[in-house]
């Protein structure tokens, strides 16, 4: 998947760019992974700056971009940004809530070079979907958007973030994907960052819910065969397995946030002392190849604890640095999602808590939550001795 490093560079080029065009969004999903401190619209990169970012990204080797947010349709210059990606030779996928998409806008985006659309869906039931999104009639907007995308002949994917409130509807969500003509349905168990971490107690499902949903996906895969691609993104809190976050830090992908900050992972702005660079100050190639932020957790030399001698370290890269920091206060520790982590109790205990009455959502709205995020009550285990035993 990763191209070889160009002559003169020890670092292989990235192939994917997550372009967070804005943090503004008409929806208010409580699982949103955007940071609690949302970027102001006045701080967003201009059309010319995004055009230059995409030109540099294409020159660097990027071949695929997700145009995301927030809601990217809120950018009135989205067509120009799509055209800039097309000129740079980059495949564009629009990641949208569907709110505000109409026939004329989609035609303009398609003419500019848009190649595919990923539509977020909160539930298969319209009322439940609107409640989770925190906005009336949002489900109806998604249904209209899906029909427009299919009529335009673009590939359509549905993305569903799964949690306590919709895991029991996985069967109906797959039916919805079939009915709306989706090529792909991604069933992504919640990753607890940003607003998702703030709402963790309300969102965490039970183990029974997860195992029923998993069985449903298996059954529907057999039934539907090649008609639709069903993707199940593992619930790392429950499986005891760390996810290979971003395919490795600074390995295949970079994120540019609305104000031009460049991150190895969308949640990495939460890491203290990272000092992430900005496209307003540095060329993208320098940021990727030479910036201290991208070098910080690249490869395996930084690893501590059980990761250091673990045979899986080249496969999952020690899990997610942002999750390690969010839960332990130390980004160099093994991701607590891994059952081998001395901090695994920090995900196992909340996952096993089985709340009868979860707290109400804190909906994603500017000013709706204290900033910085209130950290969960955490007690990391003592750091294991360097060169600790090979755990596998
Ligand atoms: S998760 Fe919801 S609130 Fe967050 S950007 Fe997506 S649609 Fe908007
Ligand atoms: S201990 Fe091994 S399996 Fe666990 S996160 Fe580290 S490298 Fe992965």
Short mmCIF file of C-alpha atoms and ligand atoms in Angstrom, two decimals:
data_model
loop_
_atom_site.label_atom_id
_atom_site.label_comp_id
_atom_site.label_asym_id
_atom_site.label_seq_id
_atom_site.Cartn_x
_atom_site.Cartn_y
_atom_site.Cartn_z
CA UNK A 1 0.00 0.00 0.00
CA UNK A 2 2.83 2.39 0.86
CA UNK A 3 4.95 3.70 -2.01
CA UNK A 4 8.74 3.59 -1.59
CA UNK A 5 10.49 6.68 -0.28
CA UNK A 6 11.60 9.04 -3.05
CA UNK A 7 15.36 9.52 -3.64
CA UNK A 8 16.83 11.74 -0.93
CA UNK A 9 14.03 11.04 1.55
CA UNK A 10 13.91 8.32 4.19
CA UNK A 11 10.14 8.65 4.47
CA UNK A 12 7.67 7.01 2.08
CA UNK A 13 5.05 9.44 0.76
CA UNK A 14 1.50 9.56 2.09
CA UNK A 15 -1.32 8.36 -0.13
CA UNK A 16 -4.36 9.80 1.70
CA UNK A 17 -5.35 13.25 2.92
CA UNK A 18 -8.22 13.95 5.27
CA UNK A 19 -9.20 17.54 4.49
CA UNK A 20 -11.34 18.92 7.32
CA UNK A 21 -12.70 21.91 5.46
CA UNK A 22 -14.73 23.32 8.35
CA UNK A 23 -15.85 22.35 11.84
CA UNK A 24 -19.24 23.96 11.28
CA UNK A 25 -22.07 21.45 10.98
CA UNK A 26 -25.86 21.60 11.05
CA UNK A 27 -25.98 18.35 13.04
CA UNK A 28 -24.99 17.88 16.68
CA UNK A 29 -24.01 14.20 16.96
CA UNK A 30 -22.91 13.31 20.50
CA UNK A 31 -20.33 10.82 19.15
CA UNK A 32 -18.63 13.40 16.92
CA UNK A 33 -14.85 13.02 16.98
CA UNK A 34 -14.25 16.72 16.28
CA UNK A 35 -12.43 18.45 19.13
CA UNK A 36 -14.45 20.10 21.90
CA UNK A 37 -12.87 23.39 20.92
CA UNK A 38 -14.17 23.78 17.38
CA UNK A 39 -12.25 25.91 14.88
CA UNK A 40 -13.87 29.29 14.20
CA UNK A 41 -15.06 29.94 10.66
CA UNK A 42 -12.97 33.08 10.49
CA UNK A 43 -9.84 30.96 11.06
CA UNK A 44 -10.53 28.57 8.17
CA UNK A 45 -8.15 28.25 5.23
CA UNK A 46 -9.20 30.29 2.19
CA UNK A 47 -9.99 28.85 -1.23
CA UNK A 48 -6.51 29.78 -2.41
CA UNK A 49 -4.90 28.11 0.60
CA UNK A 50 -6.83 24.86 0.10
CA UNK A 51 -5.98 24.95 -3.61
CA UNK A 52 -2.31 25.20 -2.71
CA UNK A 53 -2.57 22.46 -0.07
CA UNK A 54 -4.06 20.10 -2.65
CA UNK A 55 -1.45 21.02 -5.24
CA UNK A 56 1.30 20.26 -2.71
CA UNK A 57 -0.45 17.05 -1.63
CA UNK A 58 -0.61 15.79 -5.21
CA UNK A 59 3.07 16.60 -5.70
CA UNK A 60 3.88 14.76 -2.48
CA UNK A 61 2.15 11.58 -3.64
CA UNK A 62 -1.37 11.80 -2.19
CA UNK A 63 -3.87 10.01 -4.45
CA UNK A 64 -7.05 10.07 -2.35
CA UNK A 65 -8.71 12.77 -0.29
CA UNK A 66 -11.73 12.70 1.98
CA UNK A 67 -13.34 16.14 1.95
CA UNK A 68 -14.80 16.21 5.41
CA UNK A 69 -15.58 18.42 8.39
CA UNK A 70 -17.90 19.29 10.08
CA UNK A 71 -20.09 19.57 7.05
CA UNK A 72 -18.04 20.36 3.93
CA UNK A 73 -21.17 21.47 2.03
CA UNK A 74 -21.14 24.58 4.23
CA UNK A 75 -18.08 25.75 2.30
CA UNK A 76 -19.45 27.83 -0.60
CA UNK A 77 -16.19 27.18 -2.46
CA UNK A 78 -16.43 23.38 -2.23
CA UNK A 79 -16.66 23.08 -6.03
CA UNK A 80 -13.37 25.00 -6.38
CA UNK A 81 -11.73 22.78 -3.78
CA UNK A 82 -12.91 19.65 -5.60
CA UNK A 83 -11.61 21.08 -8.87
CA UNK A 84 -8.24 21.78 -7.23
CA UNK A 85 -8.02 18.14 -6.13
CA UNK A 86 -8.95 16.99 -9.62
CA UNK A 87 -6.24 19.20 -11.14
CA UNK A 88 -3.75 17.73 -8.66
CA UNK A 89 -4.71 14.21 -9.77
CA UNK A 90 -6.35 13.33 -6.44
CA UNK A 91 -9.50 11.17 -6.15
CA UNK A 92 -12.13 13.00 -4.09
CA UNK A 93 -14.71 11.53 -1.76
CA UNK A 94 -17.20 13.86 -0.11
CA UNK A 95 -17.97 12.90 3.50
CA UNK A 96 -21.28 14.55 4.32
CA UNK A 97 -24.35 14.51 6.51
CA UNK A 98 -26.37 15.15 3.35
CA UNK A 99 -27.93 18.27 4.82
CA UNK A 100 -28.04 21.01 2.21
CA UNK A 101 -27.28 18.83 -0.81
CA UNK A 102 -29.54 19.54 -3.79
CA UNK A 103 -29.49 18.54 -7.43
CA UNK A 104 -27.77 21.70 -8.69
CA UNK A 105 -25.01 21.52 -6.05
CA UNK A 106 -24.33 17.87 -6.73
CA UNK A 107 -24.22 18.51 -10.48
CA UNK A 108 -21.69 21.30 -9.93
CA UNK A 109 -19.58 19.12 -7.65
CA UNK A 110 -19.68 16.23 -10.13
CA UNK A 111 -18.68 18.55 -12.96
CA UNK A 112 -15.77 19.75 -10.83
CA UNK A 113 -14.52 16.17 -10.46
CA UNK A 114 -16.18 14.67 -7.39
CA UNK A 115 -15.83 10.86 -7.58
CA UNK A 116 -17.84 9.41 -4.68
CA UNK A 117 -19.96 10.27 -1.65
CA UNK A 118 -19.99 8.90 1.88
CA UNK A 119 -23.21 9.75 3.70
CA UNK A 120 -23.52 9.56 7.48
CA UNK A 121 -26.63 7.90 8.93
CA UNK A 122 -27.53 7.86 12.62
CA UNK A 123 -30.36 5.29 12.65
CA UNK A 124 -32.72 3.42 10.33
CA UNK A 125 -35.73 4.90 12.09
CA UNK A 126 -36.28 8.56 11.11
CA UNK A 127 -37.30 9.74 14.57
CA UNK A 128 -34.43 7.98 16.29
CA UNK A 129 -32.03 9.30 13.64
CA UNK A 130 -33.19 12.88 14.16
CA UNK A 131 -32.90 12.50 17.92
CA UNK A 132 -29.31 11.22 17.75
CA UNK A 133 -28.33 13.91 15.23
CA UNK A 134 -29.98 16.56 17.40
CA UNK A 135 -31.81 18.04 14.39
CA UNK A 136 -35.37 17.53 13.11
CA UNK A 137 -35.80 16.30 9.52
CA UNK A 138 -32.13 15.35 9.17
CA UNK A 139 -33.09 11.77 8.24
CA UNK A 140 -35.32 13.03 5.42
CA UNK A 141 -32.43 15.16 4.12
CA UNK A 142 -30.21 12.08 4.05
CA UNK A 143 -32.80 10.06 2.16
CA UNK A 144 -33.04 12.81 -0.46
CA UNK A 145 -29.26 13.08 -0.67
CA UNK A 146 -28.86 9.33 -1.20
CA UNK A 147 -31.38 9.40 -4.06
CA UNK A 148 -29.56 12.35 -5.69
CA UNK A 149 -26.18 10.61 -5.46
CA UNK A 150 -27.54 7.43 -7.03
CA UNK A 151 -29.25 9.40 -9.79
CA UNK A 152 -25.96 11.17 -10.49
CA UNK A 153 -24.32 7.77 -10.91
CA UNK A 154 -21.74 8.29 -8.16
CA UNK A 155 -20.67 5.49 -5.82
CA UNK A 156 -22.52 5.81 -2.51
CA UNK A 157 -21.35 4.64 0.90
CA UNK A 158 -23.29 4.89 4.14
CA UNK A 159 -21.33 5.45 7.30
CA UNK A 160 -22.99 4.55 10.58
CA UNK A 161 -21.27 5.22 13.89
CA UNK A 162 -22.53 2.46 16.19
CA UNK A 163 -23.29 2.83 19.87
CA UNK A 164 -25.80 1.87 22.53
CA UNK A 165 -28.69 3.69 20.79
CA UNK A 166 -28.44 2.06 17.37
CA UNK A 167 -26.59 -1.25 17.69
CA UNK A 168 -29.88 -3.12 17.97
CA UNK A 169 -30.88 -1.63 14.60
CA UNK A 170 -27.97 -3.04 12.59
CA UNK A 171 -30.27 -5.34 10.58
CA UNK A 172 -32.53 -2.40 9.70
CA UNK A 173 -29.52 -0.20 8.90
CA UNK A 174 -28.27 -2.79 6.41
CA UNK A 175 -31.78 -2.94 4.88
CA UNK A 176 -31.64 0.84 4.63
CA UNK A 177 -28.34 0.65 2.75
CA UNK A 178 -29.84 -1.84 0.30
CA UNK A 179 -33.00 0.27 -0.15
CA UNK A 180 -31.00 3.46 -0.74
CA UNK A 181 -28.75 1.75 -3.30
CA UNK A 182 -25.52 2.00 -1.33
CA UNK A 183 -22.46 0.18 -2.63
CA UNK A 184 -20.99 0.02 0.85
CA UNK A 185 -22.22 0.26 4.43
CA UNK A 186 -19.56 0.98 7.02
CA UNK A 187 -20.67 0.01 10.53
CA UNK A 188 -18.10 1.77 12.67
CA UNK A 189 -18.23 1.21 16.40
CA UNK A 190 -17.69 4.51 18.18
CA UNK A 191 -14.13 5.67 18.65
CA UNK A 192 -14.04 7.70 21.83
CA UNK A 193 -12.44 11.03 20.89
CA UNK A 194 -13.64 14.62 21.22
CA UNK A 195 -17.38 14.72 21.81
CA UNK A 196 -17.49 10.92 21.72
CA UNK A 197 -15.21 10.71 24.75
CA UNK A 198 -17.26 13.35 26.53
CA UNK A 199 -20.38 11.23 25.91
CA UNK A 200 -18.72 7.88 26.55
CA UNK A 201 -21.02 6.82 29.39
CA UNK A 202 -24.09 7.48 27.25
CA UNK A 203 -22.71 5.75 24.16
CA UNK A 204 -21.01 2.60 25.45
CA UNK A 205 -23.08 -0.46 24.50
CA UNK A 206 -23.33 -3.75 26.33
CA UNK A 207 -21.35 -6.81 25.31
CA UNK A 208 -24.63 -8.56 24.44
CA UNK A 209 -25.58 -5.78 22.04
CA UNK A 210 -22.21 -6.04 20.34
CA UNK A 211 -22.26 -9.79 19.94
CA UNK A 212 -25.80 -9.73 18.51
CA UNK A 213 -24.82 -7.00 16.05
CA UNK A 214 -21.69 -8.87 15.02
CA UNK A 215 -23.70 -12.03 14.34
CA UNK A 216 -26.19 -10.00 12.32
CA UNK A 217 -23.42 -8.59 10.12
CA UNK A 218 -22.04 -12.08 9.49
CA UNK A 219 -25.49 -13.40 8.60
CA UNK A 220 -26.23 -10.49 6.26
CA UNK A 221 -22.83 -10.81 4.56
CA UNK A 222 -23.65 -14.40 3.66
CA UNK A 223 -27.13 -13.44 2.52
CA UNK A 224 -26.15 -10.38 0.44
CA UNK A 225 -22.88 -11.68 -1.01
CA UNK A 226 -21.42 -9.18 -3.48
CA UNK A 227 -24.50 -6.94 -3.63
CA UNK A 228 -23.15 -4.64 -0.96
CA UNK A 229 -19.86 -4.27 0.89
CA UNK A 230 -20.52 -4.54 4.64
CA UNK A 231 -17.66 -3.20 6.73
CA UNK A 232 -17.53 -3.81 10.50
CA UNK A 233 -15.07 -1.56 12.32
CA UNK A 234 -14.10 -3.37 15.51
CA UNK A 235 -15.05 -1.99 18.93
CA UNK A 236 -11.57 -1.68 20.39
CA UNK A 237 -12.89 -1.10 23.93
CA UNK A 238 -14.43 -4.56 23.91
CA UNK A 239 -12.19 -6.73 21.76
CA UNK A 240 -8.99 -6.26 23.75
CA UNK A 241 -7.17 -5.50 20.51
CA UNK A 242 -5.55 -2.17 19.68
CA UNK A 243 -6.47 -0.75 16.29
CA UNK A 244 -3.71 0.04 13.78
CA UNK A 245 -4.49 3.73 14.10
CA UNK A 246 -4.17 5.60 10.77
CA UNK A 247 -2.08 2.71 9.44
CA UNK A 248 0.74 3.98 11.63
CA UNK A 249 1.74 7.48 12.75
CA UNK A 250 2.96 9.45 9.74
CA UNK A 251 2.93 6.32 7.59
CA UNK A 252 0.15 6.60 5.00
CA UNK A 253 -2.13 9.51 5.82
CA UNK A 254 -2.25 13.10 7.02
CA UNK A 255 -5.02 15.38 8.22
CA UNK A 256 -5.32 19.09 7.52
CA UNK A 257 -7.71 20.80 9.94
CA UNK A 258 -9.91 23.79 9.04
CA UNK A 259 -7.28 26.31 10.18
CA UNK A 260 -4.41 24.60 8.34
CA UNK A 261 -2.90 22.61 11.21
CA UNK A 262 -1.43 19.37 9.88
CA UNK A 263 -1.81 16.26 12.02
CA UNK A 264 -0.80 12.61 11.70
CA UNK A 265 -4.22 11.67 13.17
CA UNK A 266 -7.39 13.79 13.42
CA UNK A 267 -7.34 13.59 17.23
CA UNK A 268 -3.65 14.48 17.60
CA UNK A 269 -4.31 18.15 18.35
CA UNK A 270 -5.14 16.93 21.86
CA UNK A 271 -1.54 15.83 22.50
CA UNK A 272 0.41 18.33 24.59
CA UNK A 273 3.85 19.41 23.41
CA UNK A 274 3.24 18.07 19.91
CA UNK A 275 3.43 21.56 18.44
CA UNK A 276 1.73 20.51 15.20
CA UNK A 277 2.86 22.46 12.15
CA UNK A 278 0.64 24.54 9.88
CA UNK A 279 0.46 24.76 6.11
CA UNK A 280 0.48 28.51 6.68
CA UNK A 281 4.07 28.26 7.96
CA UNK A 282 5.66 25.28 6.21
CA UNK A 283 5.52 23.35 2.92
CA UNK A 284 3.55 20.11 3.19
CA UNK A 285 6.57 18.06 2.08
CA UNK A 286 8.67 19.43 4.96
CA UNK A 287 5.85 18.76 7.40
CA UNK A 288 5.54 15.15 6.23
CA UNK A 289 9.22 14.34 5.95
CA UNK A 290 10.96 16.49 8.55
CA UNK A 291 8.62 18.03 11.13
CA UNK A 292 9.17 16.86 14.73
CA UNK A 293 5.42 16.28 15.10
CA UNK A 294 5.30 13.71 12.30
CA UNK A 295 8.55 12.10 13.45
CA UNK A 296 7.43 11.82 17.10
CA UNK A 297 5.72 8.40 16.94
CA UNK A 298 6.77 7.22 13.49
CA UNK A 299 8.04 3.66 13.38
CA UNK A 300 8.63 1.70 16.58
CA UNK A 301 11.65 3.31 18.31
CA UNK A 302 9.45 5.42 20.61
CA UNK A 303 7.66 2.39 22.05
CA UNK A 304 7.66 1.59 25.75
CA UNK A 305 6.25 -1.17 27.92
CA UNK A 306 4.82 -4.33 26.37
CA UNK A 307 4.82 -2.89 22.82
CA UNK A 308 8.59 -2.67 22.73
CA UNK A 309 9.16 -6.41 22.48
CA UNK A 310 5.83 -7.39 21.01
CA UNK A 311 5.67 -9.29 17.71
CA UNK A 312 2.55 -7.32 16.74
CA UNK A 313 4.24 -3.91 16.93
CA UNK A 314 4.64 -3.63 13.14
CA UNK A 315 0.99 -4.58 12.62
CA UNK A 316 -0.92 -2.34 15.04
CA UNK A 317 1.84 0.20 15.82
CA UNK A 318 1.00 0.05 19.52
CA UNK A 319 -2.54 1.30 18.89
CA UNK A 320 -3.63 4.90 19.09
CA UNK A 321 -1.38 7.56 20.66
CA UNK A 322 -4.30 9.91 21.19
CA UNK A 323 -6.32 7.27 23.02
CA UNK A 324 -3.27 6.38 25.14
CA UNK A 325 -2.93 10.03 26.12
CA UNK A 326 -6.66 10.62 26.65
CA UNK A 327 -6.91 7.69 29.06
CA UNK A 328 -3.52 7.64 30.79
CA UNK A 329 -2.12 11.13 30.34
CA UNK A 330 0.95 9.66 28.59
CA UNK A 331 0.96 9.28 24.79
CA UNK A 332 3.95 6.90 24.87
CA UNK A 333 2.10 4.17 26.75
CA UNK A 334 0.54 1.13 25.10
CA UNK A 335 -3.00 1.89 23.97
CA UNK A 336 -5.20 0.77 26.91
CA UNK A 337 -7.50 -0.95 24.38
CA UNK A 338 -4.87 -3.70 24.11
CA UNK A 339 -5.44 -6.52 26.58
CA UNK A 340 -1.65 -6.61 27.15
CA UNK A 341 -1.59 -2.99 28.32
CA UNK A 342 -1.07 -2.49 32.05
CA UNK A 343 -3.81 0.16 31.71
CA UNK A 344 -6.36 -2.12 30.05
CA UNK A 345 -8.69 -1.74 33.03
CA UNK A 346 -9.28 1.85 31.89
CA UNK A 347 -11.33 0.55 28.94
CA UNK A 348 -12.39 -2.82 30.35
CA UNK A 349 -14.06 -1.40 33.47
CA UNK A 350 -16.26 1.18 31.70
CA UNK A 351 -17.04 -1.35 28.95
CA UNK A 352 -18.22 -3.84 31.58
CA UNK A 353 -20.16 -1.30 33.65
CA UNK A 354 -23.51 -2.11 31.95
CA UNK A 355 -25.42 1.10 32.78
CA UNK A 356 -29.19 0.66 33.15
CA UNK A 357 -29.75 4.42 32.91
CA UNK A 358 -27.13 6.10 30.75
CA UNK A 359 -26.72 9.86 31.16
CA UNK A 360 -28.29 12.21 28.59
CA UNK A 361 -26.25 13.28 25.59
CA UNK A 362 -24.15 16.41 25.54
CA UNK A 363 -24.89 17.41 21.95
CA UNK A 364 -22.05 18.77 19.82
CA UNK A 365 -22.51 22.52 19.87
CA UNK A 366 -19.94 25.28 20.33
CA UNK A 367 -19.92 26.12 24.04
CA UNK A 368 -21.93 23.03 25.02
CA UNK A 369 -19.06 21.46 26.89
CA UNK A 370 -16.36 22.68 29.19
CA UNK A 371 -13.03 23.16 27.46
CA UNK A 372 -10.64 21.43 27.89
CA UNK A 373 -12.41 18.08 28.05
CA UNK A 374 -13.17 16.74 31.48
CA UNK A 375 -10.94 13.67 31.61
CA UNK A 376 -12.45 10.38 32.74
CA UNK A 377 -11.44 9.27 36.23
CA UNK A 378 -8.23 7.48 35.45
CA UNK A 379 -5.67 5.55 37.32
CA UNK A 380 -2.92 4.38 35.00
CA UNK A 381 -0.83 1.51 36.19
CA UNK A 382 2.86 2.10 36.99
CA UNK A 383 5.03 2.18 33.89
CA UNK A 384 6.49 -1.29 33.31
CA UNK A 385 10.25 -1.62 33.49
CA UNK A 386 12.00 -0.84 30.22
CA UNK A 387 12.63 -3.94 28.20
CA UNK A 388 9.78 -5.74 29.96
CA UNK A 389 8.90 -9.30 29.08
CA UNK A 390 7.77 -10.22 25.64
CA UNK A 391 4.04 -10.50 26.32
CA UNK A 392 3.16 -12.88 23.54
S1 LIG B 1 -20.36 13.45 13.37
FE1 LIG B 1 -22.30 14.60 13.18
S2 LIG B 1 -21.87 16.58 14.19
FE2 LIG B 1 -19.87 15.62 13.77
S3 LIG B 1 -19.27 16.43 11.77
FE3 LIG B 1 -20.34 14.50 11.39
S4 LIG B 1 -22.48 15.04 11.00
FE4 LIG B 1 -21.49 16.83 11.99
S1 LIG B 2 1.44 -4.79 23.31
FE1 LIG B 2 1.59 -5.68 21.26
S2 LIG B 2 -0.54 -6.13 20.68
FE2 LIG B 2 -0.62 -4.63 22.38
S3 LIG B 2 -0.68 -2.61 21.41
FE3 LIG B 2 1.48 -3.06 21.82
S4 LIG B 2 2.24 -3.97 19.89
FE4 LIG B 2 -0.02 -4.06 19.85
#
